[in-house]
Short mmCIF file of C-alpha atoms and ligand atoms in Angstrom, two decimals:
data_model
loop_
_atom_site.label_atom_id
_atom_site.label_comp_id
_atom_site.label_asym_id
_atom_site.label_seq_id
_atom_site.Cartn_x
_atom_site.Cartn_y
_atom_site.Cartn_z
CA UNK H 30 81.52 126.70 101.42
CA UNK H 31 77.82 127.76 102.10
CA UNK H 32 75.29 124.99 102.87
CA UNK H 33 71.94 125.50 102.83
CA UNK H 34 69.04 124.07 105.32
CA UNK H 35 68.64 120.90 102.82
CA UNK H 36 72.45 119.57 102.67
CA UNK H 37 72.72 116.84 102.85
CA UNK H 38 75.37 115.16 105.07
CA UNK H 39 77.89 112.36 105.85
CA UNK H 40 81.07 112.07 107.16
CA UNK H 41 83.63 109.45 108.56
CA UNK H 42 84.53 108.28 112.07
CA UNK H 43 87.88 106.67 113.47
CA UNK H 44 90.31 107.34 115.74
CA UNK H 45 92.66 108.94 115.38
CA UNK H 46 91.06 110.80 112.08
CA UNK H 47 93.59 113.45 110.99
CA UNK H 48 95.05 111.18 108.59
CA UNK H 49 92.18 110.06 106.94
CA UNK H 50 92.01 111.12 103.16
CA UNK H 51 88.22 110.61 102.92
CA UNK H 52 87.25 113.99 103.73
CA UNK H 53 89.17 115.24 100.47
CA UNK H 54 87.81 112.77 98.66
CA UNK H 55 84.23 113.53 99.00
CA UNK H 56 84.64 116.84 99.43
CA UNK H 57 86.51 117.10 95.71
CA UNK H 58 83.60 114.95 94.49
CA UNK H 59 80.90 117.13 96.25
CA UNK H 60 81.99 120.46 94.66
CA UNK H 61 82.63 118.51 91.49
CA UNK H 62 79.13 117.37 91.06
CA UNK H 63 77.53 120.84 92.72
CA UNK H 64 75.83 119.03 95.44
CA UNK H 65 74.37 120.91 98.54
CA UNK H 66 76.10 118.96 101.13
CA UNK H 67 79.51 117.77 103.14
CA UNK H 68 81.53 115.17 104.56
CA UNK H 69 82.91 115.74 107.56
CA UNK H 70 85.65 114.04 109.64
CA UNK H 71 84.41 112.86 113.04
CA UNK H 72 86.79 111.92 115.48
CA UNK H 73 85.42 109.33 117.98
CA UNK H 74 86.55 108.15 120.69
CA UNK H 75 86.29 104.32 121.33
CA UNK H 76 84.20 104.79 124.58
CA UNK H 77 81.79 106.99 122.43
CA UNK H 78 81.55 104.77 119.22
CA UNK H 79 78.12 103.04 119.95
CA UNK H 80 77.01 106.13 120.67
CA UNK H 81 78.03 107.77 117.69
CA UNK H 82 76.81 105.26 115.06
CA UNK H 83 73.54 105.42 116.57
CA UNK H 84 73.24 109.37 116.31
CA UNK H 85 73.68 109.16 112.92
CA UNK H 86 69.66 108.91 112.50
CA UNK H 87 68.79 111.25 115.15
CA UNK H 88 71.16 113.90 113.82
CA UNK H 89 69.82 113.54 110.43
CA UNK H 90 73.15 112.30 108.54
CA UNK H 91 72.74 110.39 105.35
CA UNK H 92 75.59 108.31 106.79
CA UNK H 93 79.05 107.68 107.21
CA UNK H 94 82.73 105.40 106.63
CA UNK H 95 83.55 104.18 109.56
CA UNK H 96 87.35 103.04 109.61
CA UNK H 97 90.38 101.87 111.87
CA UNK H 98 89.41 100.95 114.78
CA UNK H 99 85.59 100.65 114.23
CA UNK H 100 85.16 98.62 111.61
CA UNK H 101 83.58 95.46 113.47
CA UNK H 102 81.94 97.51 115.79
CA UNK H 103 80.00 98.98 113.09
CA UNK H 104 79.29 95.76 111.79
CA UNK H 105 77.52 94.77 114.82
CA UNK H 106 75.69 97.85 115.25
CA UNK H 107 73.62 98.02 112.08
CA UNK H 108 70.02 97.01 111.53
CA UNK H 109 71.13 95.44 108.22
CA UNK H 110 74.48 94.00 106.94
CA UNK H 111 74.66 93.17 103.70
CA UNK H 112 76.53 89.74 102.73
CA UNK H 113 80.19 91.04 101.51
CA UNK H 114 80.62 92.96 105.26
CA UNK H 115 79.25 90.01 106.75
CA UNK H 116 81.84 87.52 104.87
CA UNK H 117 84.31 90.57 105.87
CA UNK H 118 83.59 90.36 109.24
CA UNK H 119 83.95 94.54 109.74
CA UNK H 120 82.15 97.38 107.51
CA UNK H 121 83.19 100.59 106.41
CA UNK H 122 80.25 102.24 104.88
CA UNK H 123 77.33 103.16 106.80
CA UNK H 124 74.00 104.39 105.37
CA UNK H 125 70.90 105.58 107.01
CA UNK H 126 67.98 104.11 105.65
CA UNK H 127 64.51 106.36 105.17
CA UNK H 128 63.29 104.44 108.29
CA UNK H 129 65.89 105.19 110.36
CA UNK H 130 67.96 101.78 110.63
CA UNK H 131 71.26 101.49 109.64
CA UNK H 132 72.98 99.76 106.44
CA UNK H 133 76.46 98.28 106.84
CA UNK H 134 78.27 97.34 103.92
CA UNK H 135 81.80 96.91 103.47
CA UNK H 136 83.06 98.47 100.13
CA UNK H 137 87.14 97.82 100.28
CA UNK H 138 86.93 94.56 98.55
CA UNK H 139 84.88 96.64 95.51
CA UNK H 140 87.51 99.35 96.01
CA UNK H 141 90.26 96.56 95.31
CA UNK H 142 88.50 95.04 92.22
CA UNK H 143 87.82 97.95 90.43
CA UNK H 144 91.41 99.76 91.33
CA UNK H 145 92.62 96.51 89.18
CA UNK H 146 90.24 96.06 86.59
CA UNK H 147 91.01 100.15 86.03
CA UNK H 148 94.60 99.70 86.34
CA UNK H 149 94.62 96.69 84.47
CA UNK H 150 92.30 95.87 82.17
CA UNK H 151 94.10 92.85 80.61
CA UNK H 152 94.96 91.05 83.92
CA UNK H 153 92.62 87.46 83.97
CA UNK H 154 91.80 86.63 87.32
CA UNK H 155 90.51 82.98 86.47
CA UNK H 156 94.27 82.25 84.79
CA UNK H 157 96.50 81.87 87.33
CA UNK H 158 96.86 81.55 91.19
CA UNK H 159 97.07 84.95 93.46
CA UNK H 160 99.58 85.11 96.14
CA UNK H 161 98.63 87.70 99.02
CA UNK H 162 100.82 88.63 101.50
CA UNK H 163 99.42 89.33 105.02
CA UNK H 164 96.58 88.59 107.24
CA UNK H 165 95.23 91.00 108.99
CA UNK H 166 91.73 93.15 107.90
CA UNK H 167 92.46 94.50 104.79
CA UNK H 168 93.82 90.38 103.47
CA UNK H 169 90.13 89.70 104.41
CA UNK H 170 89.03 92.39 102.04
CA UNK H 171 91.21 91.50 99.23
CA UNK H 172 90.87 87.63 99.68
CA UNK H 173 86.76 87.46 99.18
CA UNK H 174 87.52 89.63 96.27
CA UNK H 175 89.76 87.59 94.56
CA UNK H 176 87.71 84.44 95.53
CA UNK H 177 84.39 86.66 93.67
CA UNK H 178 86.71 87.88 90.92
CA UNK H 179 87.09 83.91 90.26
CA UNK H 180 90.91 83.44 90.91
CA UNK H 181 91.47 79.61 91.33
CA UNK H 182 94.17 79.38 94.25
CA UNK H 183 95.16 81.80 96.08
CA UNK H 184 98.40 81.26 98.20
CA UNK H 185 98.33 83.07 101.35
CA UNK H 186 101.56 83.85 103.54
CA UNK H 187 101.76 85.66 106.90
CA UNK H 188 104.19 86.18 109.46
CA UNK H 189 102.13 84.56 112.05
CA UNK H 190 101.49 81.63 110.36
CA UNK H 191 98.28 80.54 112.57
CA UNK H 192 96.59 83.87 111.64
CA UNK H 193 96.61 82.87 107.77
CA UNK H 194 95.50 79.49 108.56
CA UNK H 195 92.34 81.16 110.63
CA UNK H 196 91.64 82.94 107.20
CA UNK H 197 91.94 79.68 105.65
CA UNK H 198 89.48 78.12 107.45
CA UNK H 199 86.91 80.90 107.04
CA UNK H 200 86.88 82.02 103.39
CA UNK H 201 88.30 78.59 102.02
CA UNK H 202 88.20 76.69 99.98
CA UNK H 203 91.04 77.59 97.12
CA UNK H 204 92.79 79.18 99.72
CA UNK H 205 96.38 77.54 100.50
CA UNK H 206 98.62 78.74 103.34
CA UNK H 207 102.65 78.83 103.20
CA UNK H 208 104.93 79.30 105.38
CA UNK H 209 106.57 82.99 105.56
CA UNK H 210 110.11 81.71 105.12
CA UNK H 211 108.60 80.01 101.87
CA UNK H 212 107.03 83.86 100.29
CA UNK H 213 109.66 83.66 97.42
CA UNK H 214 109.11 80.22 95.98
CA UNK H 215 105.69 80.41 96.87
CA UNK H 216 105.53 83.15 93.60
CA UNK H 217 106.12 80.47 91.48
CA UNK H 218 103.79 80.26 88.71
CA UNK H 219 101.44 82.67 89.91
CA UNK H 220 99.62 85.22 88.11
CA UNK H 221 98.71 87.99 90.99
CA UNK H 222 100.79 89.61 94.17
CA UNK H 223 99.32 91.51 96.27
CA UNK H 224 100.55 93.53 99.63
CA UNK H 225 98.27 93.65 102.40
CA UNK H 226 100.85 94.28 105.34
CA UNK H 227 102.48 97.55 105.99
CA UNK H 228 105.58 96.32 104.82
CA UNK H 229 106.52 98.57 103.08
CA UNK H 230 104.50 102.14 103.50
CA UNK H 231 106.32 105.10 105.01
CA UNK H 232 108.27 104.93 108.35
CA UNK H 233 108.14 100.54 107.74
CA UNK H 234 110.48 98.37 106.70
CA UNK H 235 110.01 97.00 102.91
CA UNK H 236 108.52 93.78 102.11
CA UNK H 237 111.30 91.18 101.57
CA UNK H 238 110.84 89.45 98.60
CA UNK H 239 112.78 87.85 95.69
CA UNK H 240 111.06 88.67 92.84
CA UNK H 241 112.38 86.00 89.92
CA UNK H 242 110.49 83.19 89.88
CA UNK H 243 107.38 85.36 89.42
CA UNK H 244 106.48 85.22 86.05
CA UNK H 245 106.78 88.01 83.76
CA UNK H 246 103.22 87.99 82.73
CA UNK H 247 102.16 88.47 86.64
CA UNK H 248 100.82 91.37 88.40
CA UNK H 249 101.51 93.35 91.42
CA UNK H 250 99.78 95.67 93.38
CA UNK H 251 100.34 96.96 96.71
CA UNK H 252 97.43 97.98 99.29
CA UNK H 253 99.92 100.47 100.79
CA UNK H 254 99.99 104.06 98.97
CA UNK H 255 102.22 106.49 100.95
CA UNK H 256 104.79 105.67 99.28
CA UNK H 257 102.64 105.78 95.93
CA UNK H 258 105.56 103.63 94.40
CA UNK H 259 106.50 101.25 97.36
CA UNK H 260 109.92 99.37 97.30
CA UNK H 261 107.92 96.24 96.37
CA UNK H 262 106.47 98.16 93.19
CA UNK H 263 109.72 99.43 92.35
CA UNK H 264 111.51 96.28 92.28
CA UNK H 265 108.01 94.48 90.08
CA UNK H 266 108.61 97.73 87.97
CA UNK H 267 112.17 97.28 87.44
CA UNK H 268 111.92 93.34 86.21
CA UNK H 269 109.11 94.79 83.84
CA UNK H 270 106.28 93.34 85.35
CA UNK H 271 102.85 95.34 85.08
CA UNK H 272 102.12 97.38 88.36
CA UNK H 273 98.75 98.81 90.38
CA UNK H 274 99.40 101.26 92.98
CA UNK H 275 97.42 101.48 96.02
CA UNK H 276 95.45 104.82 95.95
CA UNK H 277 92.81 103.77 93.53
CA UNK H 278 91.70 101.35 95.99
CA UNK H 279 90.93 103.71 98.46
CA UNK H 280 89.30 105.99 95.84
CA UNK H 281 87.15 103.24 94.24
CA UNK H 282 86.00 102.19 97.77
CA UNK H 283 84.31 105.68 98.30
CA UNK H 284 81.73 105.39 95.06
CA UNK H 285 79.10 103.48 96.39
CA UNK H 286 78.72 105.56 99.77
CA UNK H 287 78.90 108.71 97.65
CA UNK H 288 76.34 107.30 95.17
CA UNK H 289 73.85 106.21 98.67
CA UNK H 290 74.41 109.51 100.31
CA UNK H 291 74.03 111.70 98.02
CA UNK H 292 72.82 110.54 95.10
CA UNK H 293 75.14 110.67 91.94
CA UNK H 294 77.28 108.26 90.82
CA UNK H 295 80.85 109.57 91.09
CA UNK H 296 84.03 109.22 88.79
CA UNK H 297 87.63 108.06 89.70
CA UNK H 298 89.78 110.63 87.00
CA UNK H 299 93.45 111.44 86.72
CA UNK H 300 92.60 114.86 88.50
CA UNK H 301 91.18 113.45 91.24
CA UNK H 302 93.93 110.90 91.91
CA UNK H 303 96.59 114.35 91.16
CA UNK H 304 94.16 116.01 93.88
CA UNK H 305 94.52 113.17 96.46
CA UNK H 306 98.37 113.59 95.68
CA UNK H 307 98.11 116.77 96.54
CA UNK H 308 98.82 118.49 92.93
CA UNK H 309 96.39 120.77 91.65
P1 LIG N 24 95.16 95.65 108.93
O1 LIG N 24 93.91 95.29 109.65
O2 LIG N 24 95.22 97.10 108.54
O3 LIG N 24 95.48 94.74 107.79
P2 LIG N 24 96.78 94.36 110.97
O4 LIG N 24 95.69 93.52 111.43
O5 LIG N 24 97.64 95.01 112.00
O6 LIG N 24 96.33 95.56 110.04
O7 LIG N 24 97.69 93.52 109.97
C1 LIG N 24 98.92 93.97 109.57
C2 LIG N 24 99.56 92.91 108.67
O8 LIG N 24 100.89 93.31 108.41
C3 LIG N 24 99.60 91.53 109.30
O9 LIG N 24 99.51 90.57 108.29
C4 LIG N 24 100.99 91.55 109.94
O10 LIG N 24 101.54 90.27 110.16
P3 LIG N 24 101.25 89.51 111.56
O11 LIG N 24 99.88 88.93 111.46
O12 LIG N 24 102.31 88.46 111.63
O13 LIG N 24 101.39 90.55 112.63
C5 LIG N 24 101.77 92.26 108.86
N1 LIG N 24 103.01 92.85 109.36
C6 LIG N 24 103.16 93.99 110.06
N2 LIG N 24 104.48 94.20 110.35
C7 LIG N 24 105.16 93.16 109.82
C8 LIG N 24 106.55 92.80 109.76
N3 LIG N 24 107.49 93.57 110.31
N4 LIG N 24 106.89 91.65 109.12
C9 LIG N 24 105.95 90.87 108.55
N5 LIG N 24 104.62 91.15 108.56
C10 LIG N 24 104.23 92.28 109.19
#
């Protein structure tokens, strides 16, 4: 990789950051596109956060994602928030304006729409109620973008009850809580399930979950994406429901930072997704 004295830069800051898929990402996109520039993984620690958001316009970066666990703390940071991070309540995509000050946005909740209306084009938001499972930051993504995409009730179940309920409160209305031991019955009827727990994902246990009285016309999609196919997936699959895995989510979520930082609109393709699996 040579740069020259104009690249532009970003990156992405969390801790830990090894994991973090974001660097591929942009990095597949940047080489794609030909652009003098990189994305670079920082890894913060939470003592040094403040102090790393605010180098951003000192050091001359274009910007950066923040994620887990900085998410809020970026929020509060930035000059300018716009009103999707603020309904959020954490942001993940920082951009450095020409006079210095810093842009929050949150992007997951874009991520999440587009990953289904790629996945599946047919699916009707307005038609049915969603049921989402879980409460914790990424619900609060997915629920204000099923209340934008239009979706008329959604039903939302956590273990910790009280935790849904908070949600309730502060996205509502159209947004119903049930009880956890209720999550099977609660399917009834609807026309959306989505995973936001890591029930499920690699080294967790799976999301338990009678399937029948979902109808067959419903969708289900899973935030999780290591396993690409999670057991809850599998089992939709197997009744012969339609399916959206969980990686286009996180690639969908990256377009609009891309776009800011460096200035082309970039694609979600089959070879990228293969890439981010780690085929060829
Ligand atoms: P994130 O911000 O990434 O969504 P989080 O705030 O830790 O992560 O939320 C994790 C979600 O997975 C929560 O909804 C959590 O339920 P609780 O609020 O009851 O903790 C859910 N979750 C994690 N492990 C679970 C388990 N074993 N059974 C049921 N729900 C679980």
């Amino acid at each position: 990789m040579a740069f020259t004295g104009k690249a532009k830069v970003a990156g992405v800051m969390g801790w830990p950051i090894a994991h973090s898929k974001s660097p591929q990402l942009h990095g597949y996109w940047l080489k794609q596109y030909g652009i003098d520039g990189a994305y670079v993984p920082f890894a913060v620690h939470p003592d040094r956060v403040e102090q790393a958001i605010r180098a951003l316009p000192a050091l001359g970066l274009r910007g950066a994602n923040v994620t887990v666990p900085f998410k809020e703390k970026a929020l509060a940071i930035a000059e300018i928030v716009t009103p999707t991070a603020r309904r959020i309540g954490a942001a993940n995509t920082l951009t450095v304006l020409e006079d210095g000050r810093i842009h929050a946005d949150n992007t997951d909740a874009f991520g999440f729409t587009q990953n289904l209306a790629a996945g599946a084009p047919d699916w009707q938001a307005a038609a049915a109620p969603a049921v989402v499972i879980g409460a914790g930051g990424a619900a609060r993504s997915v629920l204000v973008a099923l209340r934008d995409a239009g979706v008329p009730v959604i039903r939302l179940i956590n273990r910790t009850t009280e935790r849904a309920a908070a949600l309730a409160d502060e996205l509502g209305p159209g947004i119903e809580v049930v009880n956890w031991s209720e999550r099977s019955q609660a399917l009834a009827g609807a026309g959306l399930l989505v995973n936001t727990t890591t029930l499920g994902m690699a080294g967790h246990p799976p999301l338990e979950l009678a399937l029948e009285v979902l109808p067959t016309t419903a969708l289900v999609t899973d935030i999780v994406y290591t396993p690409l196919e999670t057991p809850l997936l599998a089992g939709a699959r197997a009744r012969g429901l339609a399916v959206v895995d969980g990686l286009g989510m996180l690639l969908h979520q990256g377009r609009p930072g891309f776009a800011r930082w460096f200035g082309v609109e970039p694609e979600v393709t089959p070879a990228l997704r293969a890439r981010l699996l780690g085929g060829s």
